[in-house]
Amino acid sequence: MPESPRRSPVEHGFPHLDTVRSAITALYRRLSVDGVERYATSLAPVDAAFADADDLHLGAQRVARAMVRHYRLPDARMIVAFRSMEHAGSVELAAGPEYFVELNDRFRTHRRDIGAALSHEVAHVLLHRLGLEFPGTRDNEILTDTTAAYLGAGWLLLDAFREDAVTSQKLGYLTPEEFGYVLAKRALLFGEDPSPWFTSPQAYTAYTEGRARALRDAEQPPLTAAGWAGRRRYARDRRSGAGGQGGSYAFETAADGLRVAFPCPICHQRNRVPVRGRVRVRCALCRAVLDCTT
């Protein structure tokens, strides 16, 4: 897992959003909606708390065990060590049941972020056990960050983001706003608000920006919650057969007439329904009921 070097600008915005959405879809396909719902309760802040007076190795093992429990890996044993390295951490993905996690030596004196680093590395173990991966290092790391955040431990990764006039720190591949987006998607699903857990003011700002982007997912046509401008644009595209901005929807001609394909605002699985006015659609993947005006 990378970390931003000090005095280096942190990337912001949503440059990886398509991959993040694909990662959410992949989680639903692999775990099922019932499997995702097993993670309805986030990791509690107390489970990742690390005081300066705590023994370094015993404390790291305690937090690692909390991560194992949270990710529902009952037979996975984590052995945590510290060494000088370029990245924040790494994990040896063997057959198990023991997994060797190495964390950057800097965490010896930055213990408050050990939980954040472990949330990413233990998510690697979960994905390894599930046999779920994306091609290429970049996309696979984005999948890991997304998994950690969407399954309730990765709020620690966003809270590790701190930035001022002379220094910066960020863990993971996602931008702070993308972490906020994934956490907001989770919060909207489970009715959970992670913002009281943030100790970093910059993390809270990134979460609010990500949440605004997440709310827009439920306001895209043909969803009925789309605003007047979106519905008007959709009606124009329906007459011409054009697709939506950024591929948000596309029209297809089928044997029974015109159909529209659009992503579910929760899991981003694309659903295809006949164009016939006001309809209610159940997502084939996450089973969400969607009010649409097609």
Tab-separated table of C-alpha atoms in Angstrom:
chain	number	residue	atom	x	y	z
A	1	MET	CA	0.000	0.000	0.000
A	2	PRO	CA	1.497	3.369	-0.978
A	3	GLU	CA	1.720	6.426	1.197
A	4	SER	CA	2.185	9.984	0.028
A	5	PRO	CA	5.665	11.325	0.723
A	6	ARG	CA	5.931	14.346	2.954
A	7	ARG	CA	5.855	17.731	1.206
A	8	SER	CA	4.288	16.106	-1.848
A	9	PRO	CA	0.882	17.240	-3.156
A	10	VAL	CA	-1.980	14.822	-2.565
A	11	GLU	CA	-4.125	13.941	-5.570
A	12	HIS	CA	-7.727	15.040	-5.158
A	13	GLY	CA	-10.995	14.542	-6.992
A	14	PHE	CA	-12.443	11.396	-8.534
A	15	PRO	CA	-9.962	10.079	-11.130
A	16	HIS	CA	-10.564	6.396	-10.246
A	17	LEU	CA	-14.351	6.509	-9.918
A	18	ASP	CA	-15.101	4.010	-12.696
A	19	THR	CA	-12.805	1.432	-11.090
A	20	VAL	CA	-14.263	2.141	-7.647
A	21	ARG	CA	-17.762	1.495	-8.960
A	22	SER	CA	-16.618	-1.697	-10.668
A	23	ALA	CA	-15.113	-2.792	-7.348
A	24	ILE	CA	-18.432	-2.281	-5.543
A	25	THR	CA	-20.200	-4.332	-8.209
A	26	ALA	CA	-17.563	-7.071	-7.895
A	27	LEU	CA	-18.077	-7.227	-4.118
A	28	TYR	CA	-21.813	-7.766	-4.551
A	29	ARG	CA	-21.246	-10.436	-7.187
A	30	ARG	CA	-18.747	-12.321	-5.027
A	31	LEU	CA	-20.327	-11.878	-1.593
A	32	SER	CA	-24.020	-11.542	-2.603
A	33	VAL	CA	-26.235	-8.928	-1.015
A	34	ASP	CA	-26.627	-11.117	2.094
A	35	GLY	CA	-22.846	-11.350	2.395
A	36	VAL	CA	-22.418	-7.589	2.141
A	37	GLU	CA	-25.058	-7.077	4.816
A	38	ARG	CA	-22.990	-9.144	7.249
A	39	TYR	CA	-20.710	-6.094	7.430
A	40	ALA	CA	-23.455	-3.680	8.458
A	41	THR	CA	-21.555	-2.608	11.604
A	42	SER	CA	-18.279	-0.761	11.098
A	43	LEU	CA	-15.117	-1.423	13.021
A	44	ALA	CA	-15.386	0.540	16.260
A	45	PRO	CA	-12.776	3.259	16.910
A	46	VAL	CA	-11.831	1.597	20.210
A	47	ASP	CA	-10.772	-1.551	18.346
A	48	ALA	CA	-8.137	0.395	16.410
A	49	ALA	CA	-7.062	2.721	19.227
A	50	PHE	CA	-3.330	2.685	19.877
A	51	ALA	CA	-1.835	4.680	22.746
A	52	ASP	CA	1.811	5.741	22.800
A	53	ALA	CA	2.248	3.793	26.028
A	54	ASP	CA	1.088	0.520	24.399
A	55	ASP	CA	3.693	-2.072	23.554
A	56	LEU	CA	4.337	-1.738	19.823
A	57	HIS	CA	4.182	-5.398	18.831
A	58	LEU	CA	1.477	-6.482	21.269
A	59	GLY	CA	-0.637	-3.499	20.269
A	60	ALA	CA	-0.189	-4.190	16.568
A	61	GLN	CA	-1.194	-7.828	17.096
A	62	ARG	CA	-4.276	-6.713	19.039
A	63	VAL	CA	-5.401	-4.388	16.245
A	64	ALA	CA	-4.645	-7.059	13.637
A	65	ARG	CA	-6.856	-9.532	15.513
A	66	ALA	CA	-9.644	-6.930	15.573
A	67	MET	CA	-9.302	-6.588	11.783
A	68	VAL	CA	-9.458	-10.364	11.352
A	69	ARG	CA	-12.668	-10.499	13.388
A	70	HIS	CA	-14.176	-7.597	11.511
A	71	TYR	CA	-13.452	-9.106	8.097
A	72	ARG	CA	-14.795	-12.456	9.365
A	73	LEU	CA	-11.541	-14.355	8.893
A	74	PRO	CA	-11.707	-16.546	12.015
A	75	ASP	CA	-8.836	-18.884	11.094
A	76	ALA	CA	-6.410	-16.231	9.803
A	77	ARG	CA	-3.448	-15.453	12.057
A	78	MET	CA	-1.579	-12.208	11.434
A	79	ILE	CA	2.085	-11.828	12.318
A	80	VAL	CA	2.972	-8.111	12.219
A	81	ALA	CA	6.529	-6.830	11.847
A	82	PHE	CA	8.100	-3.462	11.111
A	83	ARG	CA	10.918	-2.643	8.703
A	84	SER	CA	12.231	0.124	6.488
A	85	MET	CA	10.362	0.129	3.157
A	86	GLU	CA	9.117	2.465	0.458
A	87	HIS	CA	5.423	1.736	0.955
A	88	ALA	CA	3.215	1.853	4.024
A	89	GLY	CA	2.864	-1.919	4.267
A	90	SER	CA	2.738	-5.273	2.560
A	91	VAL	CA	1.326	-8.727	3.201
A	92	GLU	CA	2.527	-12.165	2.156
A	93	LEU	CA	-0.448	-13.905	0.544
A	94	ALA	CA	0.335	-17.576	1.011
A	95	ALA	CA	-2.174	-20.365	1.582
A	96	GLY	CA	-2.521	-19.461	5.266
A	97	PRO	CA	-3.555	-19.842	8.008
A	98	GLU	CA	-0.667	-17.550	8.966
A	99	TYR	CA	-0.158	-14.272	7.107
A	100	PHE	CA	2.914	-12.093	7.518
A	101	VAL	CA	2.236	-8.365	7.486
A	102	GLU	CA	5.078	-5.871	7.342
A	103	LEU	CA	4.512	-2.214	8.155
A	104	ASN	CA	6.750	0.740	7.479
A	105	ASP	CA	9.123	1.626	10.310
A	106	ARG	CA	7.557	5.090	10.498
A	107	PHE	CA	4.532	3.511	12.238
A	108	ARG	CA	6.741	2.839	15.249
A	109	THR	CA	6.282	6.532	16.070
A	110	HIS	CA	2.997	7.133	14.207
A	111	ARG	CA	0.980	4.508	16.014
A	112	ARG	CA	-2.378	6.177	15.552
A	113	ASP	CA	-2.281	5.086	11.881
A	114	ILE	CA	-1.384	1.422	12.422
A	115	GLY	CA	-5.074	0.526	12.284
A	116	ALA	CA	-5.431	2.280	8.930
A	117	ALA	CA	-2.488	0.390	7.440
A	118	LEU	CA	-3.775	-2.934	8.779
A	119	SER	CA	-7.292	-2.291	7.443
A	120	HIS	CA	-5.806	-2.284	3.938
A	121	GLU	CA	-3.421	-5.219	4.385
A	122	VAL	CA	-6.010	-7.505	6.011
A	123	ALA	CA	-8.474	-6.586	3.236
A	124	HIS	CA	-5.867	-8.071	0.865
A	125	VAL	CA	-6.150	-11.318	2.831
A	126	LEU	CA	-9.952	-11.287	2.599
A	127	LEU	CA	-9.859	-10.760	-1.170
A	128	HIS	CA	-7.235	-13.509	-1.480
A	129	ARG	CA	-9.514	-15.892	0.410
A	130	LEU	CA	-12.446	-14.884	-1.805
A	131	GLY	CA	-10.425	-15.342	-4.977
A	132	LEU	CA	-11.366	-11.816	-6.034
A	133	GLU	CA	-8.841	-9.635	-7.830
A	134	PHE	CA	-8.599	-7.104	-10.646
A	135	PRO	CA	-5.933	-7.257	-13.357
A	136	GLY	CA	-2.979	-4.955	-12.803
A	137	THR	CA	-1.509	-3.634	-9.557
A	138	ARG	CA	-3.254	-0.252	-9.703
A	139	ASP	CA	-6.777	-1.593	-10.180
A	140	ASN	CA	-6.238	-4.373	-7.663
A	141	GLU	CA	-5.117	-1.865	-5.027
A	142	ILE	CA	-8.180	0.274	-5.786
A	143	LEU	CA	-10.301	-2.850	-5.273
A	144	THR	CA	-8.588	-3.385	-1.905
A	145	ASP	CA	-9.136	0.210	-0.751
A	146	THR	CA	-12.763	0.064	-1.873
A	147	THR	CA	-13.311	-3.251	-0.089
A	148	ALA	CA	-11.841	-1.919	3.157
A	149	ALA	CA	-14.016	1.200	3.052
A	150	TYR	CA	-17.232	-0.453	1.862
A	151	LEU	CA	-17.007	-3.282	4.402
A	152	GLY	CA	-16.561	-0.938	7.357
A	153	ALA	CA	-12.867	-0.787	8.273
A	154	GLY	CA	-11.503	1.644	5.695
A	155	TRP	CA	-12.810	4.787	7.398
A	156	LEU	CA	-9.449	4.582	9.162
A	157	LEU	CA	-7.694	5.065	5.819
A	158	LEU	CA	-9.527	8.327	5.229
A	159	ASP	CA	-8.881	9.472	8.790
A	160	ALA	CA	-5.154	8.973	8.152
A	161	PHE	CA	-5.310	11.769	5.567
A	162	ARG	CA	-3.753	14.940	6.947
A	163	GLU	CA	-2.525	17.945	5.028
A	164	ASP	CA	-1.213	21.389	5.923
A	165	ALA	CA	1.000	24.046	4.365
A	166	VAL	CA	4.225	22.063	4.695
A	167	THR	CA	3.365	18.367	5.132
A	168	SER	CA	0.892	15.834	3.822
A	169	GLN	CA	0.014	12.218	4.532
A	170	LYS	CA	-2.350	9.897	2.717
A	171	LEU	CA	-2.572	6.113	2.811
A	172	GLY	CA	-3.963	4.019	-0.024
A	173	TYR	CA	-4.539	4.466	-3.742
A	174	LEU	CA	-7.902	6.242	-3.590
A	175	THR	CA	-8.032	10.004	-3.311
A	176	PRO	CA	-9.500	11.364	-0.061
A	177	GLU	CA	-12.711	12.299	-1.908
A	178	GLU	CA	-12.991	8.798	-3.369
A	179	PHE	CA	-12.645	7.307	0.105
A	180	GLY	CA	-15.403	9.722	1.163
A	181	TYR	CA	-17.532	8.551	-1.773
A	182	VAL	CA	-17.241	4.862	-0.836
A	183	LEU	CA	-17.865	5.564	2.849
A	184	ALA	CA	-20.926	7.627	1.930
A	185	LYS	CA	-22.264	4.813	-0.266
A	186	ARG	CA	-21.919	2.524	2.727
A	187	ALA	CA	-23.487	5.077	5.066
A	188	LEU	CA	-26.505	5.510	2.783
A	189	LEU	CA	-26.941	1.742	2.597
A	190	PHE	CA	-26.732	1.026	6.330
A	191	GLY	CA	-27.920	4.330	7.793
A	192	GLU	CA	-24.523	4.921	9.365
A	193	ASP	CA	-22.656	8.200	9.807
A	194	PRO	CA	-18.875	7.709	10.143
A	195	SER	CA	-18.048	11.412	10.393
A	196	PRO	CA	-18.000	11.535	14.248
A	197	TRP	CA	-15.081	9.084	14.177
A	198	PHE	CA	-12.801	11.350	12.148
A	199	THR	CA	-9.984	12.993	14.044
A	200	SER	CA	-8.640	14.698	10.902
A	201	PRO	CA	-10.462	17.861	9.741
A	202	GLN	CA	-9.281	17.170	6.190
A	203	ALA	CA	-10.884	13.726	6.341
A	204	TYR	CA	-14.229	15.260	7.270
A	205	THR	CA	-14.039	17.718	4.359
A	206	ALA	CA	-13.190	14.910	1.924
A	207	TYR	CA	-16.086	12.830	3.268
A	208	THR	CA	-18.599	15.620	2.679
A	209	GLU	CA	-17.344	16.058	-0.890
A	210	GLY	CA	-17.521	12.323	-1.503
A	211	ARG	CA	-20.999	12.171	-0.007
A	212	ALA	CA	-22.228	14.889	-2.374
A	213	ARG	CA	-20.960	12.810	-5.302
A	214	ALA	CA	-22.578	9.646	-3.913
A	215	LEU	CA	-25.955	11.377	-3.555
A	216	ARG	CA	-25.829	12.312	-7.227
A	217	ASP	CA	-25.826	8.608	-8.144
A	218	ALA	CA	-29.452	8.401	-7.011
A	219	GLU	CA	-30.399	11.508	-9.006
A	220	GLN	CA	-29.513	10.305	-12.499
A	221	PRO	CA	-32.221	9.526	-15.077
A	222	PRO	CA	-34.146	7.364	-15.606
A	223	LEU	CA	-34.440	7.360	-11.801
A	224	THR	CA	-37.478	9.375	-10.792
A	225	ALA	CA	-35.369	11.382	-8.316
A	226	ALA	CA	-33.531	13.003	-11.238
A	227	GLY	CA	-34.081	16.743	-11.382
A	228	TRP	CA	-35.989	18.665	-14.012
A	229	ALA	CA	-32.926	19.233	-16.178
A	230	GLY	CA	-31.976	15.566	-16.079
A	231	ARG	CA	-35.476	14.396	-16.980
A	232	ARG	CA	-35.638	16.872	-19.841
A	233	ARG	CA	-32.277	15.710	-21.179
A	234	TYR	CA	-33.388	12.086	-20.836
A	235	ALA	CA	-36.579	12.744	-22.807
A	236	ARG	CA	-34.555	14.376	-25.580
A	237	ASP	CA	-32.093	11.468	-25.670
A	238	ARG	CA	-34.957	8.965	-25.721
A	239	ARG	CA	-36.377	10.596	-28.856
A	240	SER	CA	-32.983	10.627	-30.590
A	241	GLY	CA	-31.671	7.327	-29.210
A	242	ALA	CA	-28.572	8.989	-27.778
A	243	GLY	CA	-26.874	7.804	-24.599
A	244	GLY	CA	-26.557	9.716	-21.351
A	245	GLN	CA	-23.599	11.805	-20.299
A	246	GLY	CA	-20.675	9.630	-19.253
A	247	GLY	CA	-22.563	6.510	-20.287
A	248	SER	CA	-25.040	6.867	-17.407
A	249	TYR	CA	-27.746	5.275	-19.550
A	250	ALA	CA	-28.094	3.856	-23.043
A	251	PHE	CA	-31.052	2.924	-25.213
A	252	GLU	CA	-31.334	-0.436	-26.938
A	253	THR	CA	-33.829	-1.749	-29.459
A	254	ALA	CA	-35.245	-5.141	-28.485
A	255	ALA	CA	-37.919	-7.425	-29.914
A	256	ASP	CA	-40.484	-6.005	-27.491
A	257	GLY	CA	-39.542	-2.377	-28.126
A	258	LEU	CA	-37.123	0.188	-26.769
A	259	ARG	CA	-35.170	-0.594	-23.601
A	260	VAL	CA	-32.913	1.531	-21.422
A	261	ALA	CA	-29.835	0.237	-19.620
A	262	PHE	CA	-28.638	2.162	-16.546
A	263	PRO	CA	-26.546	1.496	-13.422
A	264	CYS	CA	-28.096	0.749	-10.050
A	265	PRO	CA	-27.235	3.665	-7.729
A	266	ILE	CA	-26.287	1.220	-4.967
A	267	CYS	CA	-24.252	-1.603	-6.546
A	268	HIS	CA	-23.712	-0.133	-10.066
A	269	GLN	CA	-24.908	-3.284	-11.802
A	270	ARG	CA	-26.468	-2.253	-15.116
A	271	ASN	CA	-30.177	-3.046	-15.376
A	272	ARG	CA	-32.180	-3.163	-18.613
A	273	VAL	CA	-35.882	-2.321	-18.575
A	274	PRO	CA	-38.529	-1.517	-21.209
A	275	VAL	CA	-39.203	2.157	-21.899
A	276	ARG	CA	-42.796	2.474	-20.797
A	277	GLY	CA	-43.086	5.434	-18.428
A	278	ARG	CA	-43.228	5.145	-14.633
A	279	VAL	CA	-42.007	1.740	-13.429
A	280	ARG	CA	-40.490	0.171	-10.327
A	281	VAL	CA	-37.426	-1.953	-10.962
A	282	ARG	CA	-35.737	-4.453	-8.658
A	283	CYS	CA	-31.985	-4.555	-9.218
A	284	ALA	CA	-30.960	-8.035	-10.324
A	285	LEU	CA	-27.820	-7.949	-8.158
A	286	CYS	CA	-28.434	-6.064	-4.890
A	287	ARG	CA	-32.256	-6.366	-4.940
A	288	ALA	CA	-32.771	-2.641	-4.405
A	289	VAL	CA	-36.161	-1.355	-5.594
A	290	LEU	CA	-35.694	1.612	-7.917
A	291	ASP	CA	-38.394	4.118	-8.913
A	292	CYS	CA	-37.862	5.018	-12.557
A	293	THR	CA	-39.510	7.168	-15.185
A	294	THR	CA	-38.401	5.602	-18.424
